[in-house]
């Protein structure tokens, strides 16, 4: 269970303070499938960064399984994130010196053998139609291909919580559908929590819970 309690986030630039998240209260149960939509600049990525424990609220708390994440050390947060959270950003951020397959293998935290990791990486790449690119130069991939690698990279450690910030922003409709279906199937198979920020109305409509974030405030469609 993720609990966001009275979360407020402001950014200060010089003398100007911008209140980006006003007073967010939201509980997300294990296994929920939540989509978050809303106008550009409304605070969606900011909220996702807080959930990914990459940033901290100005005031308020983020609790996961009744643990107040603000009370953990950096090291504990890092370990928690590695084990529990899969993150997909709009930019793929692959390591360009490594092949797609190596990008997946290096992200794997379990102690299985290299051969097993390789097999797992190959099977994930196959799920997004990129088995033929596994040994390519990552820098030579198209934006959409790189994005699909980044999607499966977020899945390598079987995360309990998958956070996606416009995961299909760089994809055509066929690959967009493929990525969303993959994420939804993973959720069905593993019972993980899936949170997707999107500007795509069709994807937004798929969420079992649909949240709108606008001017730093949330509302939930019923
Ligand atoms: N690190 C930061 N420093 C200063 N201001 C920031 C920072 N991150 C976000 N902001 C500001 O917070 C506001 C919300 O940004 P955010 O990225 O959360 O919006 P968004 O809803 O994700 O928009 P989009 O749909 O365009 O991705 C913006 O006005 C942005 O300029
Ligand atoms: Mg954003």
Short mmCIF file of C-alpha atoms and ligand atoms in Angstrom, two decimals:
data_model
loop_
_atom_site.label_atom_id
_atom_site.label_comp_id
_atom_site.label_asym_id
_atom_site.label_seq_id
_atom_site.Cartn_x
_atom_site.Cartn_y
_atom_site.Cartn_z
CA UNK A 1 0.00 0.00 0.00
CA UNK A 2 1.24 3.45 -0.95
CA UNK A 3 -0.10 6.36 1.11
CA UNK A 4 0.47 9.92 0.04
CA UNK A 5 -0.43 12.12 3.00
CA UNK A 6 -0.81 15.89 2.86
CA UNK A 7 1.95 16.10 0.29
CA UNK A 8 2.97 19.51 -0.86
CA UNK A 9 5.84 20.28 -3.16
CA UNK A 10 7.22 23.62 -4.10
CA UNK A 11 10.20 24.61 -6.15
CA UNK A 12 12.04 27.78 -5.33
CA UNK A 13 13.85 29.70 -8.05
CA UNK A 14 15.46 32.83 -6.75
CA UNK A 15 12.71 34.79 -5.00
CA UNK A 16 9.95 32.93 -6.74
CA UNK A 17 8.27 30.00 -5.12
CA UNK A 18 6.15 27.77 -7.32
CA UNK A 19 3.64 25.57 -5.56
CA UNK A 20 3.49 22.51 -7.79
CA UNK A 21 1.62 20.00 -5.61
CA UNK A 22 -0.83 21.58 -3.20
CA UNK A 23 -2.10 19.07 -0.71
CA UNK A 24 -2.20 15.63 -2.17
CA UNK A 25 -3.86 12.76 -0.34
CA UNK A 26 -4.08 9.44 -2.10
CA UNK A 27 -3.94 5.78 -1.16
CA UNK A 28 -2.97 3.21 -3.73
CA UNK A 29 -3.54 -0.42 -2.82
CA UNK A 30 -1.25 -3.27 -3.87
CA UNK A 31 -2.22 -4.36 -7.36
CA UNK A 32 -4.08 -1.17 -8.29
CA UNK A 33 -3.84 -0.01 -11.90
CA UNK A 34 -3.88 3.78 -11.84
CA UNK A 35 -3.64 6.18 -14.76
CA UNK A 36 -2.81 9.83 -14.17
CA UNK A 37 -3.72 12.47 -16.73
CA UNK A 38 -3.87 16.23 -16.77
CA UNK A 39 -2.48 19.31 -18.48
CA UNK A 40 1.19 19.87 -19.10
CA UNK A 41 2.88 21.47 -16.12
CA UNK A 42 0.21 20.18 -13.74
CA UNK A 43 2.67 18.27 -11.58
CA UNK A 44 2.36 14.69 -12.87
CA UNK A 45 6.08 14.01 -13.27
CA UNK A 46 6.76 15.73 -9.96
CA UNK A 47 4.34 13.36 -8.24
CA UNK A 48 5.88 10.36 -9.97
CA UNK A 49 9.37 11.43 -8.88
CA UNK A 50 8.14 11.59 -5.30
CA UNK A 51 6.63 8.10 -5.59
CA UNK A 52 9.89 6.84 -7.08
CA UNK A 53 11.67 8.28 -4.01
CA UNK A 54 13.89 10.34 -6.31
CA UNK A 55 12.76 13.52 -4.60
CA UNK A 56 11.15 14.36 -1.28
CA UNK A 57 7.99 16.34 -0.53
CA UNK A 58 8.36 19.85 0.88
CA UNK A 59 5.88 18.80 3.55
CA UNK A 60 3.80 15.68 4.03
CA UNK A 61 4.66 12.01 3.87
CA UNK A 62 4.96 9.17 1.43
CA UNK A 63 4.45 5.84 3.16
CA UNK A 64 4.87 2.46 1.57
CA UNK A 65 3.62 -0.54 3.54
CA UNK A 66 3.29 1.74 6.55
CA UNK A 67 6.94 2.75 6.40
CA UNK A 68 7.47 6.47 6.21
CA UNK A 69 9.95 6.77 3.37
CA UNK A 70 11.08 10.21 4.55
CA UNK A 71 12.59 8.57 7.60
CA UNK A 72 14.85 6.19 5.69
CA UNK A 73 18.51 6.83 4.90
CA UNK A 74 19.60 7.38 1.30
CA UNK A 75 21.12 3.95 1.31
CA UNK A 76 17.94 2.29 2.55
CA UNK A 77 15.92 4.17 -0.05
CA UNK A 78 18.27 3.07 -2.80
CA UNK A 79 17.97 -0.54 -1.72
CA UNK A 80 14.19 -0.29 -1.42
CA UNK A 81 13.89 1.28 -4.85
CA UNK A 82 16.13 -1.32 -6.50
CA UNK A 83 14.11 -4.16 -5.10
CA UNK A 84 10.59 -2.83 -5.36
CA UNK A 85 10.24 -0.11 -7.94
CA UNK A 86 10.42 -0.26 -11.73
CA UNK A 87 10.69 3.12 -13.39
CA UNK A 88 10.04 4.08 -16.96
CA UNK A 89 10.68 7.64 -18.04
CA UNK A 90 9.85 9.39 -21.24
CA UNK A 91 13.52 9.41 -22.13
CA UNK A 92 14.95 5.93 -22.33
CA UNK A 93 18.32 6.80 -20.72
CA UNK A 94 20.03 3.66 -21.93
CA UNK A 95 23.74 3.25 -21.38
CA UNK A 96 24.90 3.86 -24.92
CA UNK A 97 28.21 2.04 -24.55
CA UNK A 98 26.29 -1.18 -23.84
CA UNK A 99 24.05 -3.22 -26.12
CA UNK A 100 20.33 -3.46 -25.33
CA UNK A 101 20.84 -6.92 -23.83
CA UNK A 102 23.72 -5.68 -21.67
CA UNK A 103 21.56 -2.76 -20.51
CA UNK A 104 19.08 -5.28 -19.16
CA UNK A 105 21.67 -7.59 -17.62
CA UNK A 106 23.46 -4.80 -15.77
CA UNK A 107 20.15 -3.72 -14.21
CA UNK A 108 19.46 -7.19 -12.77
CA UNK A 109 20.05 -7.30 -9.05
CA UNK A 110 19.47 -10.98 -8.37
CA UNK A 111 22.27 -13.46 -7.91
CA UNK A 112 21.45 -15.74 -10.83
CA UNK A 113 24.16 -16.78 -13.28
CA UNK A 114 25.14 -14.70 -16.28
CA UNK A 115 23.61 -17.35 -18.51
CA UNK A 116 20.24 -17.11 -16.71
CA UNK A 117 20.33 -13.32 -16.82
CA UNK A 118 21.07 -13.46 -20.51
CA UNK A 119 18.13 -15.78 -21.10
CA UNK A 120 15.82 -13.55 -19.08
CA UNK A 121 17.01 -10.45 -20.96
CA UNK A 122 16.47 -12.13 -24.31
CA UNK A 123 12.98 -13.24 -23.41
CA UNK A 124 12.06 -9.71 -22.29
CA UNK A 125 13.42 -8.20 -25.51
CA UNK A 126 11.37 -10.71 -27.44
CA UNK A 127 8.23 -9.49 -25.67
CA UNK A 128 8.72 -6.04 -27.17
CA UNK A 129 9.77 -7.33 -30.58
CA UNK A 130 13.44 -6.44 -30.25
CA UNK A 131 15.20 -9.80 -30.12
CA UNK A 132 16.98 -8.96 -33.38
CA UNK A 133 18.46 -5.82 -31.81
CA UNK A 134 19.80 -7.44 -28.66
CA UNK A 135 23.46 -7.05 -29.66
CA UNK A 136 23.14 -3.75 -31.51
CA UNK A 137 24.74 -0.52 -30.49
CA UNK A 138 22.19 1.11 -28.15
CA UNK A 139 23.03 4.55 -29.54
CA UNK A 140 21.87 3.39 -32.97
CA UNK A 141 18.34 2.49 -31.84
CA UNK A 142 15.40 4.64 -32.85
CA UNK A 143 13.66 6.60 -30.09
CA UNK A 144 10.85 4.06 -29.97
CA UNK A 145 13.20 1.08 -29.90
CA UNK A 146 15.21 2.61 -27.08
CA UNK A 147 11.98 3.28 -25.22
CA UNK A 148 10.91 -0.35 -25.54
CA UNK A 149 14.27 -1.48 -24.14
CA UNK A 150 13.78 0.95 -21.24
CA UNK A 151 10.33 -0.50 -20.58
CA UNK A 152 11.61 -4.05 -20.20
CA UNK A 153 14.66 -2.86 -18.28
CA UNK A 154 12.24 -1.58 -15.63
CA UNK A 155 10.85 -5.10 -15.32
CA UNK A 156 14.06 -7.09 -14.81
CA UNK A 157 13.84 -7.21 -11.02
CA UNK A 158 10.14 -8.11 -10.91
CA UNK A 159 9.17 -4.84 -9.20
CA UNK A 160 6.11 -4.65 -6.98
CA UNK A 161 5.44 -1.12 -8.13
CA UNK A 162 5.82 0.01 -11.74
CA UNK A 163 5.85 3.76 -12.35
CA UNK A 164 5.67 5.04 -15.91
CA UNK A 165 5.94 8.62 -17.10
CA UNK A 166 4.46 8.75 -20.59
CA UNK A 167 5.90 5.37 -21.49
CA UNK A 168 4.49 5.49 -25.00
CA UNK A 169 5.38 9.10 -25.79
CA UNK A 170 7.95 8.04 -28.40
CA UNK A 171 6.01 5.12 -29.86
CA UNK A 172 3.73 4.56 -32.85
CA UNK A 173 0.30 3.13 -32.15
CA UNK A 174 1.26 -0.52 -32.74
CA UNK A 175 4.21 -0.39 -30.35
CA UNK A 176 2.28 1.75 -27.94
CA UNK A 177 -0.36 -0.95 -27.70
CA UNK A 178 2.28 -3.62 -27.35
CA UNK A 179 3.99 -1.84 -24.46
CA UNK A 180 0.76 -1.15 -22.60
CA UNK A 181 -0.40 -4.74 -23.09
CA UNK A 182 2.94 -5.98 -21.78
CA UNK A 183 2.62 -3.81 -18.67
CA UNK A 184 -0.97 -4.90 -18.10
CA UNK A 185 -0.06 -8.56 -18.53
CA UNK A 186 2.83 -8.25 -16.09
CA UNK A 187 0.44 -6.74 -13.60
CA UNK A 188 -2.03 -9.57 -14.13
CA UNK A 189 0.68 -12.20 -13.74
CA UNK A 190 2.46 -10.71 -10.74
CA UNK A 191 -0.20 -8.60 -9.02
CA UNK A 192 2.12 -5.59 -9.06
CA UNK A 193 0.88 -2.03 -8.72
CA UNK A 194 0.89 -0.17 -12.05
CA UNK A 195 0.86 3.62 -12.26
CA UNK A 196 0.95 5.24 -15.69
CA UNK A 197 1.14 8.97 -16.41
CA UNK A 198 -0.12 9.60 -19.92
CA UNK A 199 -1.45 12.21 -22.31
CA UNK A 200 -3.08 9.48 -24.40
CA UNK A 201 -6.82 9.36 -23.70
CA UNK A 202 -7.16 5.73 -24.77
CA UNK A 203 -4.44 4.64 -22.37
CA UNK A 204 -5.84 6.87 -19.62
CA UNK A 205 -9.21 5.16 -20.03
CA UNK A 206 -7.68 1.73 -19.38
CA UNK A 207 -6.85 2.52 -15.75
CA UNK A 208 -9.01 0.87 -13.14
CA UNK A 209 -8.54 4.09 -11.22
CA UNK A 210 -8.31 7.30 -13.20
CA UNK A 211 -6.73 10.31 -11.56
CA UNK A 212 -6.65 13.82 -12.95
CA UNK A 213 -3.88 16.09 -11.71
CA UNK A 214 -4.45 19.71 -12.48
CA UNK A 215 -3.00 22.86 -10.92
CA UNK A 216 -1.35 20.74 -8.25
CA UNK A 217 -4.57 19.09 -7.10
CA UNK A 218 -5.95 15.64 -7.78
CA UNK A 219 -9.41 14.40 -8.50
CA UNK A 220 -10.45 10.86 -9.21
CA UNK A 221 -12.93 9.96 -11.92
CA UNK A 222 -15.56 7.50 -10.77
N1 LIG B 1 13.29 20.39 -10.57
C1 LIG B 1 12.47 21.40 -10.79
N2 LIG B 1 12.84 22.66 -10.48
C2 LIG B 1 12.01 23.71 -10.67
N3 LIG B 1 10.76 23.60 -11.18
C3 LIG B 1 10.34 22.38 -11.51
C4 LIG B 1 11.17 21.21 -11.33
N4 LIG B 1 10.46 20.12 -11.74
C5 LIG B 1 9.27 20.60 -12.16
N5 LIG B 1 9.18 21.94 -12.02
C6 LIG B 1 8.03 22.77 -12.36
O1 LIG B 1 6.87 22.17 -11.82
C7 LIG B 1 5.77 22.26 -12.69
C8 LIG B 1 5.19 20.87 -12.91
O2 LIG B 1 6.09 20.11 -13.67
P1 LIG B 1 5.85 18.59 -14.01
O3 LIG B 1 7.03 18.15 -14.78
O4 LIG B 1 5.52 17.85 -12.78
O5 LIG B 1 4.56 18.69 -14.95
P2 LIG B 1 3.82 17.56 -15.78
O6 LIG B 1 2.41 17.51 -15.31
O7 LIG B 1 4.61 16.30 -15.72
O8 LIG B 1 3.85 18.15 -17.27
P3 LIG B 1 4.03 17.41 -18.69
O9 LIG B 1 2.69 16.82 -19.01
O10 LIG B 1 4.39 18.51 -19.62
O11 LIG B 1 5.09 16.38 -18.56
C9 LIG B 1 6.29 22.92 -13.96
O12 LIG B 1 5.89 24.26 -13.95
C10 LIG B 1 7.79 22.79 -13.86
O13 LIG B 1 8.45 23.87 -14.45
MG1 LIG B 2 5.72 15.24 -17.11
#
